[in-house]
Amino acid sequence: MPEITYREALNQALAEEMERDDSVFLMGEEVAEYDGAYKVSKGLLGQFGDLRVVDSPISELGFAGLGVGAAMVGLRPVIEFMTFNFSVLALDQVLHSAAKMLYMSGGQINIPMVFRGPTGAALQLAAQHSQALETWYVHAPGIKVVTPATPADAKGLLKASIRDNDPVAFMEGELLYNIRGEVPEGEHVIPLGVADLKREGGDVSIVTHGKMVHLALRAAGVLSKEGFEADVLDLRSLRPLDADAILASVRKTNRMVCLEEGWPYSGVGAQIAAMVQEEAFDDLDAPILRVTQADVPMPYAKNLEIMAKPSAQRVVDACKRVLYR
Amino acid sequence: MPEITYREALNQALAEEMERDDSVFLMGEEVAEYDGAYKVSKGLLGQFGDLRVVDSPISELGFAGLGVGAAMVGLRPVIEFMTFNFSVLALDQVLHSAAKMLYMSGGQINIPMVFRGPTGAALQLAAQHSQALETWYVHAPGIKVVTPATPADAKGLLKASIRDNDPVAFMEGELLYNIRGEVPEGEHVIPLGVADLKREGGDVSIVTHGKMVHLALRAAGVLSKEGFEADVLDLRSLRPLDADAILASVRKTNRMVCLEEGWPYSGVGAQIAAMVQEEAFDDLDAPILRVTQADVPMPYAKNLEIMAKPSAQRVVDACKRVLYR
Amino acid sequence: MESGTVAFSVDRDPLFGFSREDLLGILRRMLLYRRFEEKVEESYAIGKIGGFCHLHIGQEGAAEGCIGPLRADDYVISAYREHTQALAKGMDPKAVMAELYGRTGGASGGKGGSMHIFGADQSFMGGHGIVGGQVPLATGMGWAIKYRGEDRVTVCFMGDAAVNQGALHESLNMAAVWQLPVIYVVENNGYGMGTAFSRISATEIGDRSKAYGIPASVVNGQDVLATYRHFEGLVGEVRSGGGPHFAEVRTYRFRGHSMSDPVSGTYRSKEEVEERTEQDDPITILVHRLFQAEALTQEDLEAMDGEVRAQVADAVAFADEAPLPEASELYKHVYSQINEHGRLFFDGRDR
Amino acid sequence: MESGTVAFSVDRDPLFGFSREDLLGILRRMLLYRRFEEKVEESYAIGKIGGFCHLHIGQEGAAEGCIGPLRADDYVISAYREHTQALAKGMDPKAVMAELYGRTGGASGGKGGSMHIFGADQSFMGGHGIVGGQVPLATGMGWAIKYRGEDRVTVCFMGDAAVNQGALHESLNMAAVWQLPVIYVVENNGYGMGTAFSRISATEIGDRSKAYGIPASVVNGQDVLATYRHFEGLVGEVRSGGGPHFAEVRTYRFRGHSMSDPVSGTYRSKEEVEERTEQDDPITILVHRLFQAEALTQEDLEAMDGEVRAQVADAVAFADEAPLPEASELYKHVYSQINEHGRLFFDGRDR
Ligand SMILES: Cc1ncc(C[n+]2csc(CCOP(=O)(O)OP(=O)(O)O)c2C)c(N)n1
Ligand SMILES: Cc1ncc(C[n+]2csc(CCOP(=O)(O)OP(=O)(O)O)c2C)c(N)n1
Ligand SMILES: [Mg+2]
Ligand SMILES: [Mg+2]
């Protein structure tokens, strides 16, 4: 199997789906002539032309809404947000139009589209450019939320998201674009709602998604040296959520740590902890702990940023606490 | 003590604070000539003139940002959203400007302002006009979130919010405006971060906020007839959150039900359940249950809307389940 | 249509060259819109209809005049004051009334209500409740038409107060850059709720599109025939590749902003409303023209009105007898595709 | 200044009547901006500065020409390409450089970085990172000036691509309705990242404000003297109650969009950049004029440049020696008021 980057995997998925289905088009800032701010759409303009790979003005609310309108009449838009931070300007169209259209119309009009781009922090981009906004998307029924962590998942999940008949927020990571991994060529589609046990342990469950999967694996490595084996469960999609996989892991380990890049208050980990204590109360030998970003806007200074982000050490410490070590 | 409506209590708070401090002004759609879409600002235009009570165009992003800019140079704006549903258009200014300004500026520029208006559902307003968006505001550090349930709290908390030196999202309820209650005249300020035990029980803790407090009290009444006495804890503000009061109640009852008007996924109840299982694990005799809106966009049809909303019966059932009855 | 051209009914022929048959068709539909919403008022008063309900009474000329010239497959999208536009686009009064009643058989299955009437089969792409929210959607439909190389046209209705939403401007810019076949129609009834347009804007409606080089025009919506002819021209030009257009239709709202708002009050006087209702009723104006041209007699009118009232009565009867939606509807249509794996609903309730 | 008036440097006097002292002051500051950012480039290259870093090199005429005529208490607010504007408003190069280094002593305590330079004492109201996000903020400062009856002016900088954000339009409308003392300055360097303005707009920059009846003007930002005089006029009019103004300053970016972007590429050719850098450098243009008028000698220039370089070297030394922020800074400034009761932080970490 060829080893390619997460960026190339996304590019493959886009090219293959656009090849497969004429109704798929890509629109966003810098996606065409510039090959995308992060080069995800490299070469697509040349391959598909400027009606299917479209540079937009800096009008997030406008072009996100344009995508929803095009989806209302049967196209399958892929709308790229240069980063999800900027999608905050477009949330009205995501929440009030895309997520509610099918319901408000009594099932007449579905919205088969994808909103994609990087979420979360990169390096020293400070408060306005370093936000993991999963909570805002996953809170509202009507949208699906997908967060691939590896090149293979990026390709398989993007293909599934583009083929899905509902709006999907597909959240990538700037720091993930360069990671490499084996990716099947051609038809490689990963159904939404299937978590992936990225590491099999048995002593404690680390439940996470997206970029944080790699941090969890690092923490699991450290724990292993100290004699504790951790399950690292990569949710892959937050909605649909593979609740069975979460419950299965915690029933096995009886201990859970939720790791996410974003803020704690009503974060994704809050939902999972609340769900698990409700559905597996008697299986828990310790409280569920959460590791998140510090509850502050992201600072610029290198040392403060490092402190603000979740660290492998914090994950290790949390795991030890639930292991009472 | 005079008995007045929630609406009149808010009006009193606004009038008194504008009287007290020249830097306070009210801006929003229909707040001046029309006395406010829900008449909260009745008479203020006449009393304070059109520079301090200002009708805005329908430009939520623009006038919310205008308020933040005015706050940057020391005014204390009260920005009214006709409903918080429409504030989704303004979230960029709330999240990226108001909530982060102090931090990004290294403490130079604080944002003493209030965003206020009704949140949640009224009657048959359908999907786009029936959302309780507390999660979106409380998730981001830098903002404070206040949710008064009674006329006295409405006045006392609005006065405290206007005097607070940070941005406050002050979430009212359309169905609360007409409720009556005793409200102290003049200087009546309720500090943020102090929950109110609206009913003292002992068998089970119902933790809630805003409009749902009244539903919780109804449920507690039903339970009482069946021999169970419930604590009804009104959080009053979600950030700051009176965690001590929550933990004290659950340590007493060992059983908790979180009730909120909004959606479940990463709702306020998810945060509280996650927090309590972490901080009072050994005090829990049963899993914490949550009662929320059905996980759907709000339907218009009367019967469907009733089904979608949290009901006293669902709260009663949840309480009995945690009581193992 | 040149930018700024004003097309008031100064036409020599007061009937604008319409055939008697066409004229009577227009009148019949105008009567339908009026009688339909008069019934809506009654049903709302007795609690059969709930929520926010915004009547179009007084503005029907805009619905008939702008939508009449369209093809069945042209798209129309609007805000929340859309009942008569839905009817004008060919939706069944029964389906619209049942939707207002929140019943099975309603256009949106009872889930949308007054603000969210959808008729995909009639290419009526909905009533939308966020002021300005429908404008980027319309732009996307225009994009889809261009993308597929079709010759359809999209008509997007909005109110005068909606022109202060950034969404309009972002949309106009994109429509201009990509030359999309969209007619943006501003139904200028002078007020956004209780705010007169002049209080929250320093310029005229038509000035908005100047920033993008999009031609603008103004027509008197109370003159349905003038409006109809004006839009025939616009639709032709846009369909043949003329690019977007920004059309102001001057009209007046005879009722309150919504059922819960007073007809007149601090923002407009009782006298103003009475005068406009007296002098500017699009139906009265049309009827008088037809009388003068002896194209219509009092008897014809009464007969026609009777038929229309009967049609509306049928719609009400249908709505009244229609059952409430099944409980099973609650979780239907949140997603069109329930994924095989994973959990999509988190309220822990039975479905 | 009338709408549309173009004020290129066609003035008879190439020195626009400035005194030698003023001219040398302008030149010295222009040199400071240039040398400062050249150092920023070096420091970024060796990893002393991180994150997104957008250089103003080539556009300094806009900073000096627009800000020079302002009073110390006038407000200036900008986007993320704001280093030289901060210096022009009187901020200490040490504080700005230390901020870029993310150190204690930095303007924003090291928490803001390149995109978020704030100087409240100099009424420099920040660098902001969301394109268009600063525009409603500037409008609010204009509102505050009117509210308090002050005679200050607010200058709001934005890039050419920012004019397609709805926030600008909502702001222009409010500024026009309430006649706010704000000068909206579009620094038109021809590109938004890799997108030429003409590809995402059907009209010229100045057309945008027509929709609101706000006068617009255009000036050549590479001619700092013309820009300075032009803004003296604008500031005077706005300060004396003339209402808002929309000013386009034509300029060119000599570097890549940010440090991580190539100077030229698919969107603009190497030749184009070389030619503009060659012919349109605002500092070279100014220096030649001074030489020709014999207001400056090569020796003067070198001496001045040496002083400026020394000043920048001091700033770098200061930044380099400044300590990183204390760990205790992490939770400081999230809230200015830690309420007596209740919990404000939810990460369960020690503070
Ligand atoms: C974004 C948003 N803000 C506010 C509202 C509340 N609201 C509903 S209609 C309306 C007035 C709109 O007036 P106009 O656009 O002129 O349309 P008209 O009602 O006159 O047909 C307002 C403020 C809303 N629905 N959406
Ligand atoms: C809302 C938003 N969308 C996208 C971006 C990413 N971005 C940063 S700068 C930029 C280009 C802006 O160009 P222009 O306004 O012309 O300013 P210039 O960089 O030329 O000074 C873009 C797209 C952003 N920061 N904010
Ligand atoms: Mg109107
Ligand atoms: Mg630019």
mmCIF file with all atom_site columns, C-alpha atoms in Angstrom, chain B residues 29-35 37-39 55-61 82-83 85-86 89 122-129 131 174 264-265 290-311 314 321, chain C residues 47-52 99-103 109-116 127-131 161-162 164-167 192-195 199-200 257 261-262 266-267 324-331 333-335 344-349:
data_model
loop_
_atom_site.group_PDB
_atom_site.id
_atom_site.type_symbol
_atom_site.label_atom_id
_atom_site.label_alt_id
_atom_site.label_comp_id
_atom_site.label_asym_id
_atom_site.label_entity_id
_atom_site.label_seq_id
_atom_site.pdbx_PDB_ins_code
_atom_site.Cartn_x
_atom_site.Cartn_y
_atom_site.Cartn_z
_atom_site.occupancy
_atom_site.B_iso_or_equiv
_atom_site.pdbx_formal_charge
_atom_site.auth_seq_id
_atom_site.auth_comp_id
_atom_site.auth_asym_id
_atom_site.auth_atom_id
_atom_site.pdbx_PDB_model_num
ATOM 1   C CA . GLU B 1 29  ? -33.699 46.066 17.057 1.00 0.00 ? 29  GLU B CA 1
ATOM 2   C CA . GLU B 1 30  ? -36.937 47.803 18.074 1.00 0.00 ? 30  GLU B CA 1
ATOM 3   C CA . VAL B 1 31  ? -35.671 48.711 21.542 1.00 0.00 ? 31  VAL B CA 1
ATOM 4   C CA . ALA B 1 32  ? -36.501 52.417 21.289 1.00 0.00 ? 32  ALA B CA 1
ATOM 5   C CA . GLU B 1 33  ? -39.623 53.602 19.466 1.00 0.00 ? 33  GLU B CA 1
ATOM 6   C CA . TYR B 1 34  ? -41.287 50.197 19.700 1.00 0.00 ? 34  TYR B CA 1
ATOM 7   C CA . ASP B 1 35  ? -40.365 49.741 23.385 1.00 0.00 ? 35  ASP B CA 1
ATOM 8   C CA . ALA B 1 37  ? -40.153 43.470 20.649 1.00 0.00 ? 37  ALA B CA 1
ATOM 9   C CA . TYR B 1 38  ? -41.122 42.109 24.079 1.00 0.00 ? 38  TYR B CA 1
ATOM 10  C CA . LYS B 1 39  ? -41.545 45.530 25.670 1.00 0.00 ? 39  LYS B CA 1
ATOM 11  C CA . ASP B 1 55  ? -32.902 51.319 17.367 1.00 0.00 ? 55  ASP B CA 1
ATOM 12  C CA . SER B 1 56  ? -30.454 49.382 15.224 1.00 0.00 ? 56  SER B CA 1
ATOM 13  C CA . PRO B 1 57  ? -30.782 48.091 11.690 1.00 0.00 ? 57  PRO B CA 1
ATOM 14  C CA . ILE B 1 58  ? -31.121 44.306 11.345 1.00 0.00 ? 58  ILE B CA 1
ATOM 15  C CA . SER B 1 59  ? -27.362 43.825 11.386 1.00 0.00 ? 59  SER B CA 1
ATOM 16  C CA . GLU B 1 60  ? -26.596 41.543 14.324 1.00 0.00 ? 60  GLU B CA 1
ATOM 17  C CA . LEU B 1 61  ? -22.928 41.085 13.478 1.00 0.00 ? 61  LEU B CA 1
ATOM 18  C CA . MET B 1 82  ? -34.388 40.227 19.737 1.00 0.00 ? 82  MET B CA 1
ATOM 19  C CA . THR B 1 83  ? -33.800 36.563 20.466 1.00 0.00 ? 83  THR B CA 1
ATOM 20  C CA . ASN B 1 85  ? -31.344 32.659 17.855 1.00 0.00 ? 85  ASN B CA 1
ATOM 21  C CA . PHE B 1 86  ? -30.325 35.698 15.831 1.00 0.00 ? 86  PHE B CA 1
ATOM 22  C CA . LEU B 1 89  ? -24.993 35.839 13.170 1.00 0.00 ? 89  LEU B CA 1
ATOM 23  C CA . ALA B 1 122 ? -41.774 29.853 23.165 1.00 0.00 ? 122 ALA B CA 1
ATOM 24  C CA . LEU B 1 123 ? -44.880 28.354 21.539 1.00 0.00 ? 123 LEU B CA 1
ATOM 25  C CA . GLN B 1 124 ? -44.847 26.840 18.035 1.00 0.00 ? 124 GLN B CA 1
ATOM 26  C CA . LEU B 1 125 ? -42.105 29.071 16.675 1.00 0.00 ? 125 LEU B CA 1
ATOM 27  C CA . ALA B 1 126 ? -40.495 26.102 14.901 1.00 0.00 ? 126 ALA B CA 1
ATOM 28  C CA . ALA B 1 127 ? -36.884 25.190 14.245 1.00 0.00 ? 127 ALA B CA 1
ATOM 29  C CA . GLN B 1 128 ? -35.138 28.499 13.623 1.00 0.00 ? 128 GLN B CA 1
ATOM 30  C CA . HIS B 1 129 ? -36.799 30.398 16.463 1.00 0.00 ? 129 HIS B CA 1
ATOM 31  C CA . GLN B 1 131 ? -33.210 27.166 20.371 1.00 0.00 ? 131 GLN B CA 1
ATOM 32  C CA . GLU B 1 174 ? -39.944 34.796 26.192 1.00 0.00 ? 174 GLU B CA 1
ATOM 33  C CA . PRO B 1 264 ? -28.270 16.931 24.999 1.00 0.00 ? 264 PRO B CA 1
ATOM 34  C CA . TYR B 1 265 ? -25.001 16.530 23.082 1.00 0.00 ? 265 TYR B CA 1
ATOM 35  C CA . ARG B 1 290 ? -30.360 14.254 32.141 1.00 0.00 ? 290 ARG B CA 1
ATOM 36  C CA . VAL B 1 291 ? -33.646 15.638 30.871 1.00 0.00 ? 291 VAL B CA 1
ATOM 37  C CA . THR B 1 292 ? -33.306 17.793 27.770 1.00 0.00 ? 292 THR B CA 1
ATOM 38  C CA . GLN B 1 293 ? -35.130 18.768 24.612 1.00 0.00 ? 293 GLN B CA 1
ATOM 39  C CA . ALA B 1 294 ? -35.569 15.866 22.217 1.00 0.00 ? 294 ALA B CA 1
ATOM 40  C CA . ASP B 1 295 ? -32.467 15.714 20.038 1.00 0.00 ? 295 ASP B CA 1
ATOM 41  C CA . VAL B 1 296 ? -34.263 17.231 17.050 1.00 0.00 ? 296 VAL B CA 1
ATOM 42  C CA . PRO B 1 297 ? -34.819 20.694 15.549 1.00 0.00 ? 297 PRO B CA 1
ATOM 43  C CA . MET B 1 298 ? -37.991 22.088 17.123 1.00 0.00 ? 298 MET B CA 1
ATOM 44  C CA . PRO B 1 299 ? -41.103 21.047 15.158 1.00 0.00 ? 299 PRO B CA 1
ATOM 45  C CA . TYR B 1 300 ? -44.006 23.460 14.614 1.00 0.00 ? 300 TYR B CA 1
ATOM 46  C CA . ALA B 1 301 ? -46.939 21.103 15.171 1.00 0.00 ? 301 ALA B CA 1
ATOM 47  C CA . LYS B 1 302 ? -48.380 21.591 18.643 1.00 0.00 ? 302 LYS B CA 1
ATOM 48  C CA . ASN B 1 303 ? -48.336 17.923 19.600 1.00 0.00 ? 303 ASN B CA 1
ATOM 49  C CA . LEU B 1 304 ? -44.813 17.371 18.296 1.00 0.00 ? 304 LEU B CA 1
ATOM 50  C CA . GLU B 1 305 ? -43.547 20.473 20.044 1.00 0.00 ? 305 GLU B CA 1
ATOM 51  C CA . ILE B 1 306 ? -44.960 19.293 23.344 1.00 0.00 ? 306 ILE B CA 1
ATOM 52  C CA . MET B 1 307 ? -43.256 15.940 22.839 1.00 0.00 ? 307 MET B CA 1
ATOM 53  C CA . ALA B 1 308 ? -39.981 17.636 21.945 1.00 0.00 ? 308 ALA B CA 1
ATOM 54  C CA . LYS B 1 309 ? -39.812 19.838 25.021 1.00 0.00 ? 309 LYS B CA 1
ATOM 55  C CA . PRO B 1 310 ? -38.725 18.604 28.429 1.00 0.00 ? 310 PRO B CA 1
ATOM 56  C CA . SER B 1 311 ? -41.800 17.795 30.544 1.00 0.00 ? 311 SER B CA 1
ATOM 57  C CA . ARG B 1 314 ? -39.945 13.212 32.269 1.00 0.00 ? 314 ARG B CA 1
ATOM 58  C CA . ARG B 1 321 ? -35.145 6.109  38.224 1.00 0.00 ? 321 ARG B CA 1
ATOM 59  C CA . GLY C 2 47  ? -56.190 29.144 18.075 1.00 0.00 ? 47  GLY C CA 1
ATOM 60  C CA . LYS C 2 48  ? -56.176 26.748 15.155 1.00 0.00 ? 48  LYS C CA 1
ATOM 61  C CA . ILE C 2 49  ? -52.936 28.319 13.946 1.00 0.00 ? 49  ILE C CA 1
ATOM 62  C CA . GLY C 2 50  ? -50.092 29.176 16.321 1.00 0.00 ? 50  GLY C CA 1
ATOM 63  C CA . GLY C 2 51  ? -46.619 30.644 16.475 1.00 0.00 ? 51  GLY C CA 1
ATOM 64  C CA . PHE C 2 52  ? -45.485 33.634 14.472 1.00 0.00 ? 52  PHE C CA 1
ATOM 65  C CA . GLU C 2 99  ? -49.197 23.391 7.238  1.00 0.00 ? 99  GLU C CA 1
ATOM 66  C CA . LEU C 2 100 ? -50.418 26.456 9.093  1.00 0.00 ? 100 LEU C CA 1
ATOM 67  C CA . TYR C 2 101 ? -52.615 24.140 11.139 1.00 0.00 ? 101 TYR C CA 1
ATOM 68  C CA . GLY C 2 102 ? -49.612 21.923 11.825 1.00 0.00 ? 102 GLY C CA 1
ATOM 69  C CA . ARG C 2 103 ? -51.278 18.848 10.443 1.00 0.00 ? 103 ARG C CA 1
ATOM 70  C CA . GLY C 2 109 ? -45.748 17.763 7.184  1.00 0.00 ? 109 GLY C CA 1
ATOM 71  C CA . GLY C 2 110 ? -46.741 20.178 9.919  1.00 0.00 ? 110 GLY C CA 1
ATOM 72  C CA . LYS C 2 111 ? -43.144 20.584 11.004 1.00 0.00 ? 111 LYS C CA 1
ATOM 73  C CA . GLY C 2 112 ? -42.504 23.976 9.454  1.00 0.00 ? 112 GLY C CA 1
ATOM 74  C CA . GLY C 2 113 ? -45.568 26.087 10.080 1.00 0.00 ? 113 GLY C CA 1
ATOM 75  C CA . SER C 2 114 ? -46.270 29.580 8.778  1.00 0.00 ? 114 SER C CA 1
ATOM 76  C CA . MET C 2 115 ? -42.607 30.587 8.414  1.00 0.00 ? 115 MET C CA 1
ATOM 77  C CA . HIS C 2 116 ? -41.433 27.420 6.703  1.00 0.00 ? 116 HIS C CA 1
ATOM 78  C CA . GLY C 2 127 ? -40.044 30.259 3.788  1.00 0.00 ? 127 GLY C CA 1
ATOM 79  C CA . HIS C 2 128 ? -37.045 31.101 5.946  1.00 0.00 ? 128 HIS C CA 1
ATOM 80  C CA . GLY C 2 129 ? -37.090 32.753 9.340  1.00 0.00 ? 129 GLY C CA 1
ATOM 81  C CA . ILE C 2 130 ? -33.704 34.382 9.745  1.00 0.00 ? 130 ILE C CA 1
ATOM 82  C CA . VAL C 2 131 ? -33.873 37.820 8.136  1.00 0.00 ? 131 VAL C CA 1
ATOM 83  C CA . ALA C 2 161 ? -35.089 45.696 6.451  1.00 0.00 ? 161 ALA C CA 1
ATOM 84  C CA . ALA C 2 162 ? -33.214 42.654 5.155  1.00 0.00 ? 162 ALA C CA 1
ATOM 85  C CA . ASN C 2 164 ? -28.941 45.737 6.071  1.00 0.00 ? 164 ASN C CA 1
ATOM 86  C CA . GLN C 2 165 ? -27.801 42.160 6.598  1.00 0.00 ? 165 GLN C CA 1
ATOM 87  C CA . GLY C 2 166 ? -24.248 41.447 5.494  1.00 0.00 ? 166 GLY C CA 1
ATOM 88  C CA . ALA C 2 167 ? -25.493 38.242 3.886  1.00 0.00 ? 167 ALA C CA 1
ATOM 89  C CA . GLY C 2 192 ? -39.105 46.419 9.259  1.00 0.00 ? 192 GLY C CA 1
ATOM 90  C CA . MET C 2 193 ? -41.415 45.539 12.104 1.00 0.00 ? 193 MET C CA 1
ATOM 91  C CA . GLY C 2 194 ? -41.759 48.919 13.836 1.00 0.00 ? 194 GLY C CA 1
ATOM 92  C CA . THR C 2 195 ? -38.826 50.620 12.151 1.00 0.00 ? 195 THR C CA 1
ATOM 93  C CA . ARG C 2 199 ? -34.548 55.487 10.187 1.00 0.00 ? 199 ARG C CA 1
ATOM 94  C CA . ILE C 2 200 ? -31.999 52.717 9.670  1.00 0.00 ? 200 ILE C CA 1
ATOM 95  C CA . HIS C 2 257 ? -46.032 42.855 11.399 1.00 0.00 ? 257 HIS C CA 1
ATOM 96  C CA . ASP C 2 261 ? -48.465 42.997 16.612 1.00 0.00 ? 261 ASP C CA 1
ATOM 97  C CA . PRO C 2 262 ? -50.881 45.930 16.342 1.00 0.00 ? 262 PRO C CA 1
ATOM 98  C CA . THR C 2 266 ? -46.045 54.277 17.674 1.00 0.00 ? 266 THR C CA 1
ATOM 99  C CA . TYR C 2 267 ? -44.369 53.580 14.348 1.00 0.00 ? 267 TYR C CA 1
ATOM 100 C CA . LEU C 2 324 ? -52.028 15.839 13.854 1.00 0.00 ? 324 LEU C CA 1
ATOM 101 C CA . PRO C 2 325 ? -48.641 14.370 12.852 1.00 0.00 ? 325 PRO C CA 1
ATOM 102 C CA . GLU C 2 326 ? -47.891 10.887 14.194 1.00 0.00 ? 326 GLU C CA 1
ATOM 103 C CA . ALA C 2 327 ? -45.615 10.803 17.234 1.00 0.00 ? 327 ALA C CA 1
ATOM 104 C CA . SER C 2 328 ? -43.203 8.836  15.052 1.00 0.00 ? 328 SER C CA 1
ATOM 105 C CA . GLU C 2 329 ? -42.671 12.023 13.028 1.00 0.00 ? 329 GLU C CA 1
ATOM 106 C CA . LEU C 2 330 ? -40.685 13.615 15.848 1.00 0.00 ? 330 LEU C CA 1
ATOM 107 C CA . TYR C 2 331 ? -37.414 11.915 14.950 1.00 0.00 ? 331 TYR C CA 1
ATOM 108 C CA . HIS C 2 333 ? -36.275 14.058 8.866  1.00 0.00 ? 333 HIS C CA 1
ATOM 109 C CA . VAL C 2 334 ? -33.557 15.083 11.308 1.00 0.00 ? 334 VAL C CA 1
ATOM 110 C CA . TYR C 2 335 ? -31.267 13.119 9.028  1.00 0.00 ? 335 TYR C CA 1
ATOM 111 C CA . LEU C 2 344 ? -27.166 9.900  16.000 1.00 0.00 ? 344 LEU C CA 1
ATOM 112 C CA . PHE C 2 345 ? -29.574 10.856 18.805 1.00 0.00 ? 345 PHE C CA 1
ATOM 113 C CA . PHE C 2 346 ? -28.448 11.550 22.347 1.00 0.00 ? 346 PHE C CA 1
ATOM 114 C CA . ASP C 2 347 ? -31.546 12.302 24.362 1.00 0.00 ? 347 ASP C CA 1
ATOM 115 C CA . GLY C 2 348 ? -31.800 8.718  25.589 1.00 0.00 ? 348 GLY C CA 1
ATOM 116 C CA . ARG C 2 349 ? -35.478 8.621  24.726 1.00 0.00 ? 349 ARG C CA 1
#
